[in-house]
Amino acid sequence: MSERASESSKAEDLFVELFSEVFGPEKLQLVSPEHPVSDIYGNVRYIDFALRTADCKVAFEIDGLQWHHPSAISVSDYEDQLLRQNSMIHNDWRVFRWTDRQLAHDTEAVKDQLALFLEKYPDLLDFEDFLPRRKGESFSLRSHQEEALRSLSELRSQGKTIALLTHATGTGKTSVAIA
């Protein structure tokens, strides 16, 4: 860990917390804080958080307004920040940025964006994380439902591909359709 990484900001700590909530604490080991990279001129720069997958390099940047807003910094510092980001993009980094205010006040939106931006990487999210949790059990069909299935099977054997099942409300037409 670099000397810079030992002094994280409150916003950076919050990013770690949100990342952990989305992907689980075990995935934090994949994130490198204050990750050094070279710009196009060979100068060492630091990414707030970096992540490598088998397919790409991902940079997460946390922007405090006092350090990044064009009206709060000099023109040369602002242009230097643009060079830094352009260098990362040129070197095949995918760059995602949030403000410290977003991390503190729009936490659900930031978590949704993290999940969306990284959904292509199966090592981070399991497919089940995108589906509602389901509980199920088996059930038995009633005799009239079994008879309907036999009739549907006979129609299919005759080359028919569609049929209309009519039963009274509440008699299990949906169960027949699923079966």
mmCIF file of C-alpha atoms in Angstrom:
data_model
loop_
_atom_site.group_PDB
_atom_site.id
_atom_site.type_symbol
_atom_site.label_atom_id
_atom_site.label_comp_id
_atom_site.label_asym_id
_atom_site.label_seq_id
_atom_site.Cartn_x
_atom_site.Cartn_y
_atom_site.Cartn_z
ATOM 1 C CA MET A 1 0.000 0.000 0.000
ATOM 2 C CA SER A 2 1.420 3.384 -0.955
ATOM 3 C CA GLU A 3 2.040 6.199 1.475
ATOM 4 C CA ARG A 4 -0.867 8.069 -0.141
ATOM 5 C CA ALA A 5 -3.247 5.173 0.517
ATOM 6 C CA SER A 6 -2.709 5.353 4.260
ATOM 7 C CA GLU A 7 -4.601 8.654 4.354
ATOM 8 C CA SER A 8 -7.997 7.937 2.826
ATOM 9 C CA SER A 9 -10.739 10.519 2.837
ATOM 10 C CA LYS A 10 -14.192 10.039 4.309
ATOM 11 C CA ALA A 11 -15.585 9.843 0.752
ATOM 12 C CA GLU A 12 -13.065 7.144 -0.194
ATOM 13 C CA ASP A 13 -14.012 5.168 2.925
ATOM 14 C CA LEU A 14 -17.663 5.498 1.907
ATOM 15 C CA PHE A 15 -16.857 4.217 -1.600
ATOM 16 C CA VAL A 16 -15.242 1.127 -0.062
ATOM 17 C CA GLU A 17 -18.371 0.580 2.031
ATOM 18 C CA LEU A 18 -20.702 0.934 -0.962
ATOM 19 C CA PHE A 19 -18.547 -1.332 -3.146
ATOM 20 C CA SER A 20 -18.620 -3.931 -0.381
ATOM 21 C CA GLU A 21 -22.419 -3.693 -0.094
ATOM 22 C CA VAL A 22 -22.817 -4.298 -3.845
ATOM 23 C CA PHE A 23 -20.187 -6.992 -4.439
ATOM 24 C CA GLY A 24 -19.506 -8.361 -0.954
ATOM 25 C CA PRO A 25 -16.544 -7.775 1.348
ATOM 26 C CA GLU A 26 -14.568 -10.637 -0.224
ATOM 27 C CA LYS A 27 -14.406 -8.692 -3.525
ATOM 28 C CA LEU A 28 -12.629 -5.761 -1.853
ATOM 29 C CA GLN A 29 -9.384 -7.676 -2.209
ATOM 30 C CA LEU A 30 -9.672 -7.059 -5.965
ATOM 31 C CA VAL A 31 -9.660 -3.270 -5.481
ATOM 32 C CA SER A 32 -6.339 -1.444 -5.328
ATOM 33 C CA PRO A 33 -6.484 1.958 -3.574
ATOM 34 C CA GLU A 34 -4.239 4.784 -4.791
ATOM 35 C CA HIS A 35 -3.114 2.647 -7.694
ATOM 36 C CA PRO A 36 -0.112 4.120 -9.562
ATOM 37 C CA VAL A 37 -0.328 4.543 -13.345
ATOM 38 C CA SER A 38 1.743 6.432 -15.887
ATOM 39 C CA ASP A 39 0.331 9.224 -18.010
ATOM 40 C CA ILE A 40 1.216 9.579 -21.699
ATOM 41 C CA TYR A 41 4.424 11.455 -20.733
ATOM 42 C CA GLY A 42 5.573 8.790 -18.268
ATOM 43 C CA ASN A 43 4.651 10.729 -15.116
ATOM 44 C CA VAL A 44 3.286 8.669 -12.228
ATOM 45 C CA ARG A 45 -0.357 9.389 -11.386
ATOM 46 C CA TYR A 46 -2.690 7.726 -8.908
ATOM 47 C CA ILE A 47 -6.147 6.283 -9.421
ATOM 48 C CA ASP A 48 -8.345 6.493 -6.307
ATOM 49 C CA PHE A 49 -9.361 2.832 -6.782
ATOM 50 C CA ALA A 50 -8.354 0.409 -9.523
ATOM 51 C CA LEU A 51 -9.764 -2.973 -10.422
ATOM 52 C CA ARG A 52 -8.499 -5.468 -12.976
ATOM 53 C CA THR A 53 -10.589 -8.157 -14.555
ATOM 54 C CA ALA A 54 -9.578 -10.699 -17.155
ATOM 55 C CA ASP A 55 -10.924 -8.331 -19.818
ATOM 56 C CA CYS A 56 -10.208 -4.792 -18.695
ATOM 57 C CA LYS A 57 -8.834 -2.250 -16.263
ATOM 58 C CA VAL A 58 -11.359 -0.177 -14.299
ATOM 59 C CA ALA A 59 -10.666 3.109 -12.519
ATOM 60 C CA PHE A 60 -12.973 4.589 -9.868
ATOM 61 C CA GLU A 61 -12.460 8.248 -9.089
ATOM 62 C CA ILE A 62 -13.934 10.142 -6.149
ATOM 63 C CA ASP A 63 -14.096 13.870 -6.851
ATOM 64 C CA GLY A 64 -14.279 16.310 -3.982
ATOM 65 C CA LEU A 65 -15.415 19.693 -5.253
ATOM 66 C CA GLN A 66 -12.507 21.471 -3.518
ATOM 67 C CA TRP A 67 -10.047 19.368 -5.556
ATOM 68 C CA HIS A 68 -11.810 18.980 -8.891
ATOM 69 C CA HIS A 69 -14.320 21.737 -9.614
ATOM 70 C CA PRO A 70 -12.985 24.075 -12.339
ATOM 71 C CA SER A 71 -13.929 27.200 -10.361
ATOM 72 C CA ALA A 72 -12.096 25.948 -7.236
ATOM 73 C CA ILE A 73 -8.746 25.132 -8.875
ATOM 74 C CA SER A 74 -6.406 26.805 -11.316
ATOM 75 C CA VAL A 75 -6.790 26.348 -15.048
ATOM 76 C CA SER A 76 -3.472 24.468 -15.221
ATOM 77 C CA ASP A 77 -4.570 22.068 -12.445
ATOM 78 C CA TYR A 78 -7.877 21.470 -14.230
ATOM 79 C CA GLU A 79 -6.113 20.823 -17.524
ATOM 80 C CA ASP A 80 -3.706 18.480 -15.731
ATOM 81 C CA GLN A 81 -6.688 16.500 -14.422
ATOM 82 C CA LEU A 82 -8.009 16.232 -17.970
ATOM 83 C CA LEU A 83 -4.610 14.987 -19.174
ATOM 84 C CA ARG A 84 -4.587 12.421 -16.375
ATOM 85 C CA GLN A 85 -8.043 11.094 -17.330
ATOM 86 C CA ASN A 86 -7.316 11.177 -21.058
ATOM 87 C CA SER A 87 -4.089 9.241 -20.400
ATOM 88 C CA MET A 88 -6.018 6.578 -18.479
ATOM 89 C CA ILE A 89 -8.538 6.248 -21.313
ATOM 90 C CA HIS A 90 -5.727 6.135 -23.869
ATOM 91 C CA ASN A 91 -4.158 3.298 -21.858
ATOM 92 C CA ASP A 92 -7.425 1.312 -21.990
ATOM 93 C CA TRP A 93 -8.801 2.165 -18.549
ATOM 94 C CA ARG A 94 -12.571 2.367 -18.106
ATOM 95 C CA VAL A 95 -13.059 5.406 -15.857
ATOM 96 C CA PHE A 96 -16.046 5.934 -13.552
ATOM 97 C CA ARG A 97 -16.374 9.054 -11.403
ATOM 98 C CA TRP A 98 -18.575 10.201 -8.552
ATOM 99 C CA THR A 99 -18.511 13.270 -6.339
ATOM 100 C CA ASP A 100 -18.110 13.002 -2.599
ATOM 101 C CA ARG A 101 -21.626 14.469 -2.318
ATOM 102 C CA GLN A 102 -23.080 11.620 -4.448
ATOM 103 C CA LEU A 103 -21.408 9.033 -2.238
ATOM 104 C CA ALA A 104 -22.831 10.630 0.891
ATOM 105 C CA HIS A 105 -26.328 11.533 -0.312
ATOM 106 C CA ASP A 106 -27.166 9.330 -3.314
ATOM 107 C CA THR A 107 -25.827 6.023 -2.021
ATOM 108 C CA GLU A 108 -28.498 3.843 -3.653
ATOM 109 C CA ALA A 109 -27.913 5.485 -7.042
ATOM 110 C CA VAL A 110 -24.150 4.971 -6.730
ATOM 111 C CA LYS A 111 -24.661 1.298 -5.792
ATOM 112 C CA ASP A 112 -27.031 0.814 -8.739
ATOM 113 C CA GLN A 113 -24.484 2.417 -11.056
ATOM 114 C CA LEU A 114 -21.660 0.240 -9.732
ATOM 115 C CA ALA A 115 -23.714 -2.883 -10.376
ATOM 116 C CA LEU A 116 -24.689 -1.657 -13.857
ATOM 117 C CA PHE A 117 -21.178 -0.588 -14.872
ATOM 118 C CA LEU A 118 -19.621 -3.863 -13.721
ATOM 119 C CA GLU A 119 -22.378 -6.326 -14.645
ATOM 120 C CA LYS A 120 -20.274 -7.587 -17.580
ATOM 121 C CA TYR A 121 -17.737 -9.094 -15.201
ATOM 122 C CA PRO A 122 -19.105 -12.360 -13.783
ATOM 123 C CA ASP A 123 -16.335 -12.610 -11.203
ATOM 124 C CA LEU A 124 -17.919 -9.687 -9.361
ATOM 125 C CA LEU A 125 -21.654 -10.411 -9.513
ATOM 126 C CA ASP A 126 -23.404 -13.727 -9.652
ATOM 127 C CA PHE A 127 -26.328 -13.972 -12.050
ATOM 128 C CA GLU A 128 -28.624 -14.624 -9.100
ATOM 129 C CA ASP A 129 -27.854 -11.132 -7.771
ATOM 130 C CA PHE A 130 -30.028 -9.716 -10.574
ATOM 131 C CA LEU A 131 -33.011 -11.990 -10.010
ATOM 132 C CA PRO A 132 -35.563 -11.945 -7.208
ATOM 133 C CA ARG A 133 -34.964 -14.591 -4.578
ATOM 134 C CA ARG A 134 -37.354 -17.484 -5.095
ATOM 135 C CA LYS A 135 -38.629 -20.199 -2.827
ATOM 136 C CA GLY A 136 -40.559 -23.073 -4.277
ATOM 137 C CA GLU A 137 -42.021 -26.473 -3.686
ATOM 138 C CA SER A 138 -43.508 -29.202 -5.821
ATOM 139 C CA PHE A 139 -47.222 -29.687 -6.184
ATOM 140 C CA SER A 140 -49.525 -32.386 -7.482
ATOM 141 C CA LEU A 141 -51.979 -31.841 -10.293
ATOM 142 C CA ARG A 142 -55.661 -32.571 -9.814
ATOM 143 C CA SER A 143 -57.308 -35.173 -12.038
ATOM 144 C CA HIS A 144 -58.927 -32.568 -14.341
ATOM 145 C CA GLN A 145 -55.502 -30.878 -14.738
ATOM 146 C CA GLU A 146 -53.831 -34.194 -15.636
ATOM 147 C CA GLU A 147 -56.608 -34.834 -18.161
ATOM 148 C CA ALA A 148 -55.978 -31.390 -19.699
ATOM 149 C CA LEU A 149 -52.274 -32.237 -20.054
ATOM 150 C CA ARG A 150 -53.103 -35.514 -21.788
ATOM 151 C CA SER A 151 -55.399 -33.644 -24.206
ATOM 152 C CA LEU A 152 -52.690 -31.070 -24.918
ATOM 153 C CA SER A 153 -50.182 -33.850 -25.550
ATOM 154 C CA GLU A 154 -52.576 -35.491 -28.018
ATOM 155 C CA LEU A 155 -53.076 -32.180 -29.854
ATOM 156 C CA ARG A 156 -49.298 -31.730 -30.124
ATOM 157 C CA SER A 157 -48.933 -35.246 -31.549
ATOM 158 C CA GLN A 158 -51.362 -34.135 -34.302
ATOM 159 C CA GLY A 159 -49.064 -31.220 -35.151
ATOM 160 C CA LYS A 160 -51.117 -28.566 -33.377
ATOM 161 C CA THR A 161 -49.007 -25.892 -31.640
ATOM 162 C CA ILE A 162 -51.627 -23.932 -29.759
ATOM 163 C CA ALA A 163 -54.752 -24.706 -27.745
ATOM 164 C CA LEU A 164 -57.221 -22.939 -25.500
ATOM 165 C CA LEU A 165 -57.693 -24.407 -22.035
ATOM 166 C CA THR A 166 -61.010 -23.510 -20.429
ATOM 167 C CA HIS A 167 -61.698 -24.306 -16.813
ATOM 168 C CA ALA A 168 -63.555 -22.429 -14.111
ATOM 169 C CA THR A 169 -61.782 -19.651 -12.230
ATOM 170 C CA GLY A 170 -59.505 -20.991 -9.520
ATOM 171 C CA THR A 171 -59.231 -24.531 -10.914
ATOM 172 C CA GLY A 172 -55.533 -24.296 -11.788
ATOM 173 C CA LYS A 173 -55.210 -23.360 -15.457
ATOM 174 C CA THR A 174 -51.889 -21.630 -14.711
ATOM 175 C CA SER A 175 -50.561 -24.789 -13.048
ATOM 176 C CA VAL A 176 -51.492 -26.761 -16.162
ATOM 177 C CA ALA A 177 -49.752 -24.221 -18.380
ATOM 178 C CA ILE A 178 -46.590 -24.414 -16.261
ATOM 179 C CA ALA A 179 -46.681 -28.212 -16.197
#
